[in-house]
Amino acid sequence: MTDYKSTLNLPATQFAMRANLSQREPEILKRWYQENYYQQIRQAREGREQFILHDGPPYANGEIHIGHAVNKILKDIIIKSKTLSGFDAPYVPGWDCHGLPIEHNVEKKVGKVGLKVDQATFRKKCREYAAKQVEQQKEGFIRLGILGDWQHPYLTMDFNTEANIVRGLGKIVENGHLVKGFKPVYWSVVGSSALAEAEVEYRDKTSFSIDVKFALRDEADFEKRVGQFGGHGSISVVIWTTTPWTLPVNQAVSLNPNLEYLLLQSGEERLVVAEALMESVAERCDLQELQRLASFPGKALEHLQLKHPFYEKTVPVILGEHVTTDAGTGCVHTAPDHGADDFAVGAKYGIGTLNYVDENGVYSERVETFAGEHVYKVEPKIIALLESRGALLHQEKFVHSYPHCWRTKSPLIFRATPQWFISMTEKSLLAKVTAAVDDIRWVPTWGEARIRSMLESSPDWCVSRQRTWGVPITLFVHRESQELHPDTPALIEKVAQLIEKKGMEAWFELEPQSVLGSDSEHYQKVTDTLDVWFDSGVTHFSVLQQREELRCPADLYLEGSDQHRGWFQSSLKTAMAMYGNAPYKQVLTHGFAMDAEGKKMSKSLGNTVAPQKVMNELGGDVLRLWVAATDFSGDMNVSEEILKRTADSYRRIRNTVRYLLSNLSGFSPQQHSLPFDELLSIDQWVLDRCARLQSEIIAHYNDYSFHQIYQKIHNYCVVDLGGFYLDIVKDRLYTMSKNSRGRRSAQTAQYAIVEALVRWVAPILSFTADEAWREIPGDRSLPVFASEWFDLPKLSAGAELDDGFWQYVAKVKTAVNRVLERRRGEGDIGNSLTAEVTLICSDEHYSQLQRLGDELRFILITSKAELQRESGNNVGEATDIPGITVQLVKSQQRKCVRCWHFREDVGTHSEHPEICERCVKNVTGDGERREFV
RNA sequence: CACUUUGUAGCUCAGUCGGGUAGAGCAGUCGAUAAAUUAUCGAUUAGUCGCAGGUUCGAUUCCUGCCAAAGUAGCCA
């Protein structure tokens, strides 16, 4: 018996079936960086149209988590796909390095600034800490397969970035958007510092709840306003407060202009409260037998003079829309020093702040009676004083949620302090920003509504912080007038140049006379630092405009949907303030990673998925595939099961690539490729199908629907290739002689398919694509990532056997498979080659199927397949295609040991008694001929 | 509590701009194969389209309410 197996062309490849990604990927990465892939790509795209995706800087603190991974992988997919589309798409990663969380962590190590360490040392430690965090995160990102300029990332703490942040501020000052103002901000009396919003958490607090009477100064004036009324006793406006300590700072009582108010007789006195709240006030204060004496709108009392409950001073009634009927009395005690609404409404009436409470929460000397008292301890005394003055209507304890310092857990106060603001109104910045939203493409579209609603309620942006680790606000203000130095722009540039050399420490060390000369005695250095959101917000200037390979506006900003409030907004506002243009053309947002039930991940629930763990167990490409496969416009669910399914899909795609490669062993595209016209019909079709799919995939890359790409590629591998084309063509590849037209035709097709497929997959399965790339025959001196989409031939419009025909054939195959399966279940046949089928067809089907000549059996993978026209006495088993029935018999022929088909011609050739005629030709002669399949 | 987004088979996604028994792949199940072999091929089970109402001849698709999850803001005198 001859060993015919050696005459077959069985698949062979170096490309391993088992990915073993967790080990292989780090090796692949080594090559990327040894061979400078990023630089190679830049070179390959030099001079091409740019696509600029600007990296939103992650905060330099902590290990990377799944959210980081999602964000960076999406960016990487976009960068790589744009590159495949021919764009020059550089990726400069960045980090946000200043700010509070770093201060906290450093403080834990070295102690408090001013107590254990001086400011300069503290900042140095912060810088070192941030640098370490950057290195750690960088390593994590690189491991994810993100390609970028990791040797030259941007850090907001780079000296030149710091200098340009300062210059950015200078631009904004120059354009008149920066204003100095007072504003009540969250203030920690324990930390004696302002707090950023992010440092505030809400906790329950028990407060005093008191109702306080403000007596009328002039009853006659009141009567003029509200008309005649009766009753007897003193007349007071009643306010309700939960912060008695703010009463010494009271400067007004606010009423809603449009609410109805009542004058009520209550026992021996008369009280003013809002009509809508009368009952709740009566109940709380246990007021009996109230009588309505008069009714009037709030606006009637504007400027009415009231007596302060315990000071000899007069406070006015003022009007504000912030007064509601949710709670209280409808009359609001107003202390502009200690409430945002109070501050705003006070400003309207020219009522400023008093600054009675110092940074430690202690009343200043100017405060009568309570000077030197701490606001947290003074309340019982105030209440006692009110009581003795007869001004207290009611008191009780009250539990409500209240802002606390996240670190010390102590309750915060609002305290008006001088701060720097980027004004939304001074130079109509908000209007300009809102208008700019129109010209930006928001993906998904609801992002636009989101940013709009954020902008609508956008107050002036407080950019100053009383912090240590932040870019300084490099301004000089006049000691008396508080005005900015007239040469501010020039001074800022001078300072920026110093910062460029020595970092922001240059400002803190600066002796004013060195830049101001003799002016210095009149001017004061501002020591506040900038809100970190300013640092990152201004990167369109400090990074995009500075780096040669980038430009502003960027084509795309891409961050999680929380950044509508954050970076998207801060970038837009600063760019508009600086040069009146938006910093980006498109904004893409993604949802957050959630667990299998769509719940937030938290350590306490134990439902977190650590990217590091996924890397080690399943590999980076599986994580990347999960990101690509998930619709990122909503929440993105991850769990063990989901990742396991993803790994299954990964394997299928990998195996398809591997099989295609294995069929190309010994194939040289230059020498062996056939022109498209000479390919067998099914090979032409599969390429055509591939080309059409490729256009769909490119379109999906362009509109960022990666999950569709995943679905389509996977489906293509499973359905078109595995379940149809590759299964059918296997016979031809294996059994026909090496250099036959039939085999070269299949190889030509499959070669083009891998070329295309590996590129499709490269932005997503980057490691695998890179690994496969070097197994494809041909020149691979450039990385896949530097290549462009593979050019695929298409069937001409009037092609004989078009896509419709082949889809029809696939349907027939499925119908016949069902019959085969049924009969196999009955034990009549084994595999499909043990069967011989006759399709009994209507005229229509007959004329369709006879176009394949006697090659139909290779489609059906049966040993014999014949067509017969329908006639009355000639029917087979029904199929689900009307007009086709099947007669199926188990073949009685001998099995060809070479091709496994059962053929009557096995043994006709005396020298090869075990094989069929076709195989004899393929082994000894010039081979069989195929046209279609 | 408000606003926004999401809710289709165990998983990932289609789809329905009102109409005919709701689609695909994976997973599961059964079978084939041992020439993609910890692969591959075939067949096949599976969904009251979040819940409840309404409009309509007819709704998963339109409207309203509710529930769940997420994001953001606020929780103030």
Short mmCIF file of C-alpha atoms (C1' of nucleotides) in Angstrom, two decimals, chain A residues 5 17-18 202 240-242 326 332-333 401 454 565 598 600 629-631 635 641 652 655 658-659 707-708 711 714-715 718 722-723 734 814 818 821 831 898 900, chain B residues 3-6 10-15 24-27 30-44 68-77:
data_model
loop_
_atom_site.label_atom_id
_atom_site.label_comp_id
_atom_site.label_asym_id
_atom_site.label_seq_id
_atom_site.Cartn_x
_atom_site.Cartn_y
_atom_site.Cartn_z
CA LYS A 5 -0.97 10.82 2.81
CA MET A 17 -3.13 27.25 17.86
CA ARG A 18 -2.89 27.97 21.54
CA TYR A 202 -22.48 64.27 52.50
CA TRP A 240 -35.90 79.46 60.02
CA THR A 241 -32.30 78.33 60.13
CA THR A 242 -30.26 75.25 60.90
CA ASP A 326 -40.03 73.47 50.52
CA VAL A 332 -34.80 83.38 54.67
CA HIS A 333 -32.07 84.57 56.96
CA SER A 401 -27.47 65.38 55.31
CA MET A 454 -24.05 71.33 32.16
CA ARG A 565 -18.66 68.15 33.57
CA GLY A 598 -24.93 46.31 35.48
CA LYS A 600 -21.11 49.51 39.88
CA ALA A 629 -17.24 43.84 21.36
CA THR A 630 -19.12 45.93 23.88
CA ASP A 631 -21.37 48.79 22.90
CA ASP A 635 -22.62 50.86 30.59
CA GLU A 641 -18.50 34.69 32.17
CA ARG A 652 -12.30 31.16 16.91
CA ASN A 655 -7.97 29.66 14.64
CA ARG A 658 -4.20 30.08 11.73
CA TYR A 659 -6.00 27.82 9.29
CA HIS A 707 -18.94 46.15 18.41
CA GLN A 708 -20.39 45.77 14.94
CA GLN A 711 -19.87 40.79 15.33
CA HIS A 714 -16.66 36.73 14.07
CA ASN A 715 -19.65 35.90 11.94
CA VAL A 718 -17.81 31.17 11.63
CA GLY A 722 -15.68 27.91 8.59
CA GLY A 723 -19.16 26.73 7.81
CA TYR A 734 -5.56 18.94 0.18
CA THR A 814 -28.12 23.71 4.51
CA ARG A 818 -30.73 18.61 7.34
CA GLU A 821 -28.50 14.78 9.60
CA ASN A 831 -20.16 11.31 7.66
CA ARG A 898 -6.58 9.24 -0.49
CA TRP A 900 -12.07 9.52 1.21
"C1'" C B 3 -32.38 65.56 34.82
"C1'" U B 4 -29.98 62.20 31.27
"C1'" U B 5 -28.95 57.25 29.51
"C1'" U B 6 -29.95 52.06 29.41
"C1'" G B 10 -27.41 32.08 29.81
"C1'" C B 11 -23.56 35.85 27.02
"C1'" U B 12 -22.44 39.71 23.18
"C1'" C B 13 -25.17 42.25 19.71
"C1'" A B 14 -29.06 43.04 15.33
"C1'" G B 15 -33.97 44.54 14.40
"C1'" A B 24 -27.28 36.35 14.33
"C1'" G B 25 -23.02 34.32 16.58
"C1'" C B 26 -21.40 32.25 21.07
"C1'" A B 27 -22.54 29.09 25.14
"C1'" C B 30 -27.19 15.71 20.43
"C1'" G B 31 -24.37 13.79 16.47
"C1'" A B 32 -20.04 13.47 12.94
"C1'" U B 33 -14.89 13.50 12.46
"C1'" A B 34 -9.83 12.36 13.80
"C1'" A B 35 -6.66 15.37 7.17
"C1'" A B 36 -7.70 23.22 11.44
"C1'" U B 37 -7.42 18.00 16.67
"C1'" U B 38 -7.37 20.73 23.90
"C1'" A B 39 -9.38 22.04 16.72
"C1'" U B 40 -13.20 21.40 12.91
"C1'" C B 41 -18.19 20.18 10.66
"C1'" G B 42 -23.62 19.26 11.08
"C1'" A B 43 -28.23 19.46 13.51
"C1'" U B 44 -30.84 21.46 17.52
"C1'" A B 68 -34.18 48.29 38.01
"C1'" A B 69 -29.19 49.95 36.87
"C1'" A B 70 -25.82 53.84 35.75
"C1'" G B 71 -24.19 59.03 35.26
"C1'" U B 72 -24.68 64.11 36.69
"C1'" A B 73 -26.52 67.87 39.70
"C1'" G B 74 -28.70 68.94 44.26
"C1'" C B 75 -29.84 67.58 49.24
"C1'" C B 76 -30.08 74.74 50.95
"C1'" A B 77 -31.89 78.99 54.46
#
